[in-house]
Amino acid sequence: CTPDNEHRDLFYGLANSYGTLGYILRLTVLAIPVKPYVQLTHIRFTDVGALFDAVRTWAERAIDFMDGTIFQPGEHYLTIGRFVDDAPYTSDYTWMDIYYRSIPTRSEDYLTVRDYLWRWDTDWFWCSKNLYVQNRLMRRLLGRERLNSITYQKVMRWNTRWGITRRLGHLSGQHRESVIQDIDVPIDRAAEFLDFFHHEIGMRPVWICPIRHPVQDEHYPLFPMAAESMYVNFGFWGGVKTKQEMPIGHFNRLIEQKVTELGGIKSLYSDAYFDQAEFWSIYDGDSYAALKAKYDPDGRLKNLYQKCVLRQ
């Protein structure tokens, strides 16, 4: 299927379908030319409104990359990346040094293209702290080759299977809800979401990445976004601890409700707690039903709600 053949409905419908309409076996992707190095500029903002104003401004300039890190209220960093042919030095965040910790300490940095693309992987953004491997002795013992998301995923799957941290939490009188989400809200409502997040969830740091639906006539029914509008993706991965036991999915549900209220949408790769009517109103149930009837008429694959919410 392509954007302009008889299967264009499937081309656009596959986004956010999570294998419920079929699987991609061969893919043609757009490639861009690169240079050997990436120059990074870290810009600090104390005011969140100024941060998102800067995102709008930089989005219109000739840059190659942009993302941001929010460490706490009043401490926000926007990182601008540009391809360059030469670098006066290059930093190495693949072993003893930690990339996200470098952001507040330096205004400029240089990485090889490879290290830029994998800059977050060594410490799984900052989630390696949950496994106590931001300790320099632990990093030295593990070695460079084990500091990556593959290792951390193996450990987390083992922990999920045996429930070690859950049992330890119960012994200490704490309850923990996993909150692992990526959500997108219109940039005009981004400051409002962040204020809610600080007060109701309180996880830190938070990653941000501006995104834009680029073409007017492209429509992705299962991930609807306003054409040619800018959104901000917020990524937060960890958990919320409480002394009081909360209803299942309490904090995740607060996030879902706020994102919907602000005209945003969330990715479905993690836990979701929508009721069925709400889910299909957000993820275009009519378009999905038509795609399902056309491309999986015998129902051999589970539907999107079954797979992403009910986890069947």
XYZ file of C-alpha atoms in Angstrom:
312
model
C 0.000 0.000 0.000
C 1.175 3.529 -0.768
C -0.158 7.044 -0.130
C -1.738 7.178 -3.584
C -2.795 3.680 -4.658
C -5.961 1.668 -4.063
C -4.766 0.726 -0.579
C -4.063 4.263 0.624
C -6.680 3.775 3.356
C -4.528 1.013 4.850
C -1.339 3.053 4.399
C -2.711 5.796 6.632
C -4.727 3.452 8.841
C -1.747 1.335 9.929
C -0.347 4.117 12.112
C -1.282 3.346 15.745
C -2.971 0.058 14.787
C -0.424 -2.089 16.707
C -0.635 -5.153 14.508
C -4.436 -5.379 14.568
C -4.743 -4.722 10.824
C -1.676 -6.677 9.739
C 2.104 -6.456 9.852
C 4.557 -4.502 7.721
C 7.004 -6.921 6.083
C 8.752 -4.480 3.745
C 9.051 -0.743 4.094
C 10.388 2.130 2.011
C 11.497 5.080 4.114
C 12.734 8.569 3.343
C 16.439 9.034 4.073
C 18.207 12.342 4.598
C 21.880 13.218 4.061
C 23.968 13.473 7.221
C 27.277 14.956 8.316
C 29.789 13.298 10.653
C 28.928 15.294 13.773
C 26.077 17.010 15.566
C 26.553 20.284 17.411
C 24.226 20.634 20.410
C 23.152 23.871 22.054
C 21.356 23.635 25.411
C 19.244 26.691 26.276
C 17.795 27.126 29.759
C 14.370 28.649 30.452
C 12.892 29.424 33.839
C 9.479 30.330 32.398
C 7.503 27.570 30.724
C 5.699 30.000 28.425
C 9.039 31.270 27.145
C 10.116 27.667 26.542
C 7.211 26.902 24.225
C 7.518 30.295 22.515
C 11.122 29.348 21.766
C 9.982 26.001 20.363
C 7.771 27.862 17.879
C 10.599 30.221 16.948
C 13.262 27.543 16.479
C 10.859 25.390 14.444
C 10.966 28.053 11.717
C 14.770 28.175 11.589
C 17.300 26.101 9.680
C 18.068 23.472 12.312
C 18.216 19.694 12.136
C 17.034 18.561 15.588
C 15.121 19.870 18.568
C 14.037 18.303 21.847
C 13.897 19.348 25.474
C 14.280 18.195 29.055
C 12.270 19.418 32.029
C 14.083 18.759 35.279
C 11.675 20.553 37.619
C 9.372 23.597 37.630
C 11.489 26.567 36.612
C 14.262 24.463 35.080
C 13.579 23.697 31.425
C 16.126 23.079 28.678
C 15.650 23.226 24.936
C 18.323 21.375 22.949
C 19.018 22.438 19.371
C 21.019 20.131 17.099
C 22.774 20.914 13.835
C 24.784 18.676 11.520
C 28.395 19.868 11.182
C 31.369 18.683 9.157
C 33.926 19.174 11.917
C 33.934 19.155 15.716
C 36.527 20.615 18.112
C 35.884 17.635 20.417
C 33.290 14.902 20.954
C 31.723 13.775 24.203
C 31.184 10.124 25.062
C 28.013 9.181 26.960
C 28.194 5.459 26.302
C 29.782 4.440 29.601
C 30.860 6.502 32.618
C 29.308 9.859 31.712
C 25.528 10.327 31.580
C 23.971 12.364 28.791
C 20.966 13.876 30.557
C 23.134 15.027 33.463
C 25.318 16.957 31.016
C 22.454 19.140 29.809
C 22.347 21.554 32.791
C 26.134 21.734 33.038
C 27.100 22.856 29.540
C 25.654 25.178 26.933
C 27.335 23.460 23.984
C 28.344 19.909 23.134
C 29.441 17.812 20.174
C 28.618 14.183 19.402
C 29.284 11.865 16.510
C 26.154 11.192 14.490
C 26.003 7.641 15.818
C 26.318 8.754 19.423
C 23.692 11.438 18.881
C 21.182 8.925 17.543
C 21.829 6.627 20.531
C 22.396 9.350 23.132
C 19.392 8.335 25.241
C 19.929 4.580 25.048
C 22.842 4.177 27.481
C 20.672 5.257 30.397
C 17.245 4.611 28.866
C 16.802 8.390 29.038
C 17.142 8.484 32.871
C 15.338 5.282 33.812
C 18.611 3.469 34.531
C 18.468 5.142 37.952
C 15.712 2.677 38.882
C 18.260 -0.118 38.457
C 20.962 1.735 40.421
C 23.334 1.790 37.466
C 23.972 5.528 37.530
C 26.442 4.738 40.296
C 29.965 4.938 38.859
C 31.080 1.686 40.475
C 28.068 -0.156 39.054
C 28.752 1.300 35.611
C 32.356 0.178 35.735
C 31.345 -3.337 36.822
C 28.682 -3.677 34.127
C 30.873 -2.354 31.351
C 29.985 -0.323 28.312
C 28.378 -3.201 26.413
C 25.690 -3.843 29.060
C 24.591 -0.234 29.527
C 21.706 -0.115 27.082
C 17.961 -0.519 26.762
C 18.214 -4.215 25.844
C 19.782 -5.024 29.220
C 17.273 -2.885 31.109
C 14.309 -4.468 29.327
C 15.522 -7.940 30.286
C 15.795 -6.874 33.932
C 12.356 -5.232 33.895
C 10.730 -8.293 32.319
C 12.317 -10.457 35.001
C 11.046 -8.081 37.677
C 7.546 -8.087 36.185
C 7.547 -11.873 36.170
C 8.630 -12.239 39.795
C 7.217 -9.017 41.269
C 10.307 -8.182 43.318
C 9.828 -4.400 43.525
C 6.100 -4.826 44.125
C 6.778 -7.075 47.109
C 9.443 -4.748 48.481
C 7.047 -1.835 48.139
C 4.354 -3.627 50.096
C 6.835 -4.448 52.843
C 7.747 -0.761 53.130
C 4.104 0.314 53.172
C 4.287 1.975 49.749
C 2.126 1.442 46.706
C 3.500 2.157 43.242
C 1.661 2.685 39.986
C 3.658 2.356 36.788
C 3.260 5.465 34.637
C 4.934 4.978 31.263
C 3.428 7.230 28.631
C 4.044 9.355 25.576
C 1.327 11.909 24.941
C 0.904 14.708 22.403
C -0.937 17.971 23.089
C -1.287 21.091 20.921
C 1.529 23.495 21.701
C -0.993 26.154 22.757
C -2.045 23.838 25.609
C 1.401 22.444 26.439
C 2.052 24.756 29.401
C -1.340 23.832 30.824
C -0.553 20.130 30.605
C 2.829 20.605 32.240
C 1.294 22.516 35.150
C -1.207 19.681 35.649
C 1.567 17.101 35.441
C 3.742 18.786 38.056
C 0.845 19.061 40.517
C -0.891 15.713 39.979
C 1.869 13.311 38.900
C 5.173 14.867 39.922
C 7.547 12.607 37.982
C 10.838 14.120 36.846
C 12.608 14.585 34.507
C 10.194 14.848 31.563
C 11.228 14.686 27.919
C 9.597 16.940 25.332
C 9.728 16.774 21.560
C 7.844 19.111 19.198
C 6.078 17.402 16.309
C 4.039 18.664 13.389
C 1.533 17.043 11.059
C 3.255 18.135 7.837
C 0.771 17.725 4.997
C -2.736 19.092 4.699
C -4.285 16.155 2.822
C -2.789 13.343 4.930
C -5.099 11.902 7.573
C -4.152 9.157 10.007
C -7.524 8.066 11.419
C -6.148 6.125 14.399
C -3.848 8.971 15.434
C -5.797 12.106 14.533
C -3.923 15.407 14.677
C -4.841 18.794 13.258
C -3.163 19.273 9.876
C -0.168 21.624 9.791
C -0.434 22.212 13.541
C 2.372 21.881 16.063
C 2.100 19.531 19.018
C 4.432 18.771 21.889
C 5.161 15.190 22.833
C 5.713 14.640 26.553
C 7.516 11.444 27.524
C 7.576 10.236 31.121
C 8.562 6.777 32.209
C 8.576 5.594 35.789
C 6.055 5.343 38.581
C 4.161 7.236 41.263
C 4.487 6.074 44.867
C 1.760 6.600 47.465
C 1.184 5.542 51.047
C -2.492 5.002 50.307
C -3.567 2.293 47.888
C -5.220 3.944 44.885
C -7.659 2.444 42.358
C -5.963 0.526 39.555
C -4.684 2.937 36.914
C -5.556 6.032 38.957
C -2.691 8.266 37.797
C -2.711 6.961 34.235
C -6.410 7.713 34.076
C -5.861 11.277 35.282
C -3.396 11.748 32.440
C -5.751 10.267 29.847
C -8.567 12.557 30.931
C -6.370 15.657 30.870
C -4.899 14.865 27.465
C -8.385 14.387 26.017
C -9.583 17.622 27.633
C -6.696 19.535 26.023
C -7.360 18.148 22.548
C -4.360 15.838 22.600
C -3.821 12.149 22.035
C -1.653 9.438 23.537
C 0.293 6.552 22.067
C -1.057 3.120 22.948
C 2.185 1.200 23.453
C 1.760 1.181 27.234
C -1.099 0.809 29.725
C -4.431 2.366 28.744
C -7.589 2.615 30.829
C -10.215 4.169 28.538
C -13.725 2.773 28.576
C -14.764 1.447 25.195
C -17.054 4.311 24.142
C -14.442 6.934 25.023
C -11.694 4.964 23.297
C -13.486 4.717 19.971
C -14.535 8.364 20.070
C -10.841 9.321 20.295
C -9.358 6.732 17.934
C -12.001 7.002 15.186
C -13.935 3.807 15.713
C -15.908 4.184 12.467
C -12.790 4.387 10.298
C -11.204 1.521 12.203
C -14.292 -0.669 11.766
C -14.233 -0.034 8.017
C -10.536 -0.941 7.815
C -11.080 -4.044 9.909
C -13.970 -5.206 7.731
C -11.939 -4.688 4.568
C -8.527 -6.049 5.588
C -9.335 -8.519 8.385
C -12.903 -9.612 7.600
C -12.562 -12.916 9.460
C -11.302 -11.250 12.635
C -8.101 -13.271 12.825
C -6.380 -10.414 14.648
C -7.659 -8.829 17.836
C -9.144 -5.375 17.601
C -7.349 -2.299 18.877
C -9.317 -1.970 22.113
C -8.848 -5.638 22.989
C -5.110 -5.462 22.415
C -4.205 -2.053 23.851
C -6.684 -1.619 26.704
C -7.901 -5.083 27.684
C -4.425 -6.530 26.916
C -5.865 -9.704 25.469
